[in-house]
Structures are given as C-alpha cells and as structure tokens.
Short mmCIF file of C-alpha atoms in Angstrom, two decimals:
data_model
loop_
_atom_site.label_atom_id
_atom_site.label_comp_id
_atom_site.label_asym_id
_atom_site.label_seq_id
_atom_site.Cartn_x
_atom_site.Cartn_y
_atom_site.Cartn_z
CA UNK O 1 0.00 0.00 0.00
CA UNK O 2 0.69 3.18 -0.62
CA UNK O 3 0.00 6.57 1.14
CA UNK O 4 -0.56 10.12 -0.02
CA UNK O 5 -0.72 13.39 1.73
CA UNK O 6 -1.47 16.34 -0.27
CA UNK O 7 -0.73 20.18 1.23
CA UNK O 8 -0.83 23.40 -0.02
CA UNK O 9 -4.02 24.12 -1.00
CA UNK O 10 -5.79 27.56 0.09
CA UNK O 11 -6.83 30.88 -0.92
CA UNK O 12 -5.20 32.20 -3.82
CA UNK O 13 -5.72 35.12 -6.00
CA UNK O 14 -6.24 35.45 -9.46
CA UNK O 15 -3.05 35.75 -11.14
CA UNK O 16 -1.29 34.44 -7.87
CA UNK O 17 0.80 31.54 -7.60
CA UNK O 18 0.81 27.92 -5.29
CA UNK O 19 2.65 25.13 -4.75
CA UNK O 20 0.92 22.13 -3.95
CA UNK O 21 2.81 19.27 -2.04
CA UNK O 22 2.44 15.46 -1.99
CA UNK O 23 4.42 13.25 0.85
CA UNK O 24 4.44 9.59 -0.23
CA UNK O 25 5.32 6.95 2.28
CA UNK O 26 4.52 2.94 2.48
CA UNK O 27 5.80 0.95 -0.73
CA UNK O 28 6.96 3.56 -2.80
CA UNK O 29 9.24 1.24 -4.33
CA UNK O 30 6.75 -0.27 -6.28
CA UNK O 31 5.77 3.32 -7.65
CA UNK O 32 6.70 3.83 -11.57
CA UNK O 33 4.82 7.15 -11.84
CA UNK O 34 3.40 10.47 -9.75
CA UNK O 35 0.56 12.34 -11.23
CA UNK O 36 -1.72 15.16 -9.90
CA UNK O 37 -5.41 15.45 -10.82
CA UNK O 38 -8.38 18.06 -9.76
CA UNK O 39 -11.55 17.79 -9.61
CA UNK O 40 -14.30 20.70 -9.75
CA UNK O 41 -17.62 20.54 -8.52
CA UNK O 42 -19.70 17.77 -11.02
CA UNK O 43 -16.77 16.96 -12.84
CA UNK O 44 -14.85 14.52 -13.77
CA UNK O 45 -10.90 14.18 -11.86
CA UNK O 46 -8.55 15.36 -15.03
CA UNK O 47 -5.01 14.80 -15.09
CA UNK O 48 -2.54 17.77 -15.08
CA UNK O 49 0.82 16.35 -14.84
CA UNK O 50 2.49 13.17 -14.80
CA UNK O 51 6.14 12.36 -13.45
CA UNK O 52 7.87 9.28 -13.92
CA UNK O 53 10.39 7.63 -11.73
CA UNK O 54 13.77 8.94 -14.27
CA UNK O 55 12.17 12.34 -13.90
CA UNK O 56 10.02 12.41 -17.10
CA UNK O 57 7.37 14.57 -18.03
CA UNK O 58 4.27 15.52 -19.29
CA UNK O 59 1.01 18.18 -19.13
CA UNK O 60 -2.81 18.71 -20.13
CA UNK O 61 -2.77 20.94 -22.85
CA UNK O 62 -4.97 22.90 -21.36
CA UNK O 63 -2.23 24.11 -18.07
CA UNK O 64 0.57 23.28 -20.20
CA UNK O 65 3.12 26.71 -19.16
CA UNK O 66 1.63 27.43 -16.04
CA UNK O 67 2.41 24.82 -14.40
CA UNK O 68 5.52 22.28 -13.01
CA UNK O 69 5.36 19.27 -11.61
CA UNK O 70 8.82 18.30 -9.79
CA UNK O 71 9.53 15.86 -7.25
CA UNK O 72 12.21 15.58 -4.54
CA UNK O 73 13.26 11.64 -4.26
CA UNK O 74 14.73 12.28 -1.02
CA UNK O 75 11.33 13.45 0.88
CA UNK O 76 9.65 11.15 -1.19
CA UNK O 77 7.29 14.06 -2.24
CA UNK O 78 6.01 15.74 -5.20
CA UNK O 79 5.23 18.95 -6.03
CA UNK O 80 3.11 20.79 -8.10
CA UNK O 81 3.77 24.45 -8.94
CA UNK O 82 1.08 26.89 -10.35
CA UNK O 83 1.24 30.12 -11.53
CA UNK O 84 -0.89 32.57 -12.93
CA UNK O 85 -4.14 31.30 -11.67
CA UNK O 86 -7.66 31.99 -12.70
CA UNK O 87 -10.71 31.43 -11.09
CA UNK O 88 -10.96 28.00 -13.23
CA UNK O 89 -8.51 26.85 -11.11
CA UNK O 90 -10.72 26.75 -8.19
CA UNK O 91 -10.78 22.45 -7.78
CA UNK O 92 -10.25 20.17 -5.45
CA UNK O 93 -6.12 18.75 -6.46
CA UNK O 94 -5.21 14.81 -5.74
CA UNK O 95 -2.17 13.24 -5.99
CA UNK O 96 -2.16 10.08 -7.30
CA UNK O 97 0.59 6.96 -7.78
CA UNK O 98 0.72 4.54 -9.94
CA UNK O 99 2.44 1.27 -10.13
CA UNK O 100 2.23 -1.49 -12.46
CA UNK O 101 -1.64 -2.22 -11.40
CA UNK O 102 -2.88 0.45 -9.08
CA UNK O 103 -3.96 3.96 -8.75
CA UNK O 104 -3.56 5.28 -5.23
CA UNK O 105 -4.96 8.17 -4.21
CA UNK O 106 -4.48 10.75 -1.78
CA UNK O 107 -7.57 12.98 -0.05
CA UNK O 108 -7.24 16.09 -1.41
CA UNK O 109 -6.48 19.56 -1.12
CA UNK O 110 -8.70 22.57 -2.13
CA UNK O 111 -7.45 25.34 -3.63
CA UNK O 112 -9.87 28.02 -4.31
CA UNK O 113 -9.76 32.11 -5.34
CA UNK O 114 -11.06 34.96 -3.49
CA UNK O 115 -12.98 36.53 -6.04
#
C-alpha cells in the first residue's frame, strides 16, 4: 500500500501563484509514476501532470506553461507548482501513484480564489 498526503491548497488570488505538495510513504518502491489530478464541482478528476520515476514529463494541454510538476526523491514528495491562476482553477487537487496495477490516491487539497 501506498500513502498520499497532499498540502498546499488555500486561498489564492487570481493571477497568484501555489505550490501544492504530496508526501508519499509505504511501498513507494513499487511506484513507476506520480501524477496530480483536480476535480471541480460535477466533474470529472482530469489529469494535469504526470512524473515518472527517471524524472520524465508531461502536461494537459490545457495548463501546459503554467504549471511544473517536480519531485524531490529524497522526501519522497512531489510537487506541483502553479502560476498565474484563474478562477478555473478553483478544484479540489489529488495526488495520485501509480504502479504497475494500481492507482492510489491521496484525499485532497482545495485550492480556491477569493474573487
């Protein structure tokens, strides 16, 4: 098993930046890829950004620029670095490993804009 804490989440402002972070602990040796999702209100969870194990990346089209997804191996945690954010950005983020046959899936963290 594998567990996920997200942090960072919180009240941003529009054109304001956050950094999101995920602490992985349990069998993280069996993990070949790091990904963080959100989720609005109705909606389905999207992907954002996926990180692989040799560092590897990729983005939705739709946040590609804005964001970075970057990982420190030695605190076992991801991160996920936003900038410029709009009120579309207002979702719930997950973090999310993946190993040869599982997705596991950490709780959450709400980020959401004072406007």
């Amino acid at each position: 098993q594998v567990q996920l804490v997200e942090s960072g989440g919180g009240l941003v402002q529009a054109g304001g930046s956050l950094r999101l972070s995920c602490a992985a602990s349990g069998s993280i040796f069996s993990i070949n890829v790091m990904a963080w999702y959100r989720q609005g209100p109705g909606k389905q969870r999207d992907v954002l950004a996926r990180i692989t194990n040799s560092g590897s990346t990729n983005y939705a089209e739709s946040v590609k620029g804005r964001i970075t997804i970057y990982r420190d191996n030695a605190k076992n945690t991801v991160y996920l670095q936003m900038n410029s954010l709009n009120p579309e950005d207002t979702n719930v983020y997950f973090c999310a490993a993946i190993d040869k046959d599982n997705y596991y899936w950490g709780k959450g963290t709400l980020v959401t804009d004072s406007l």
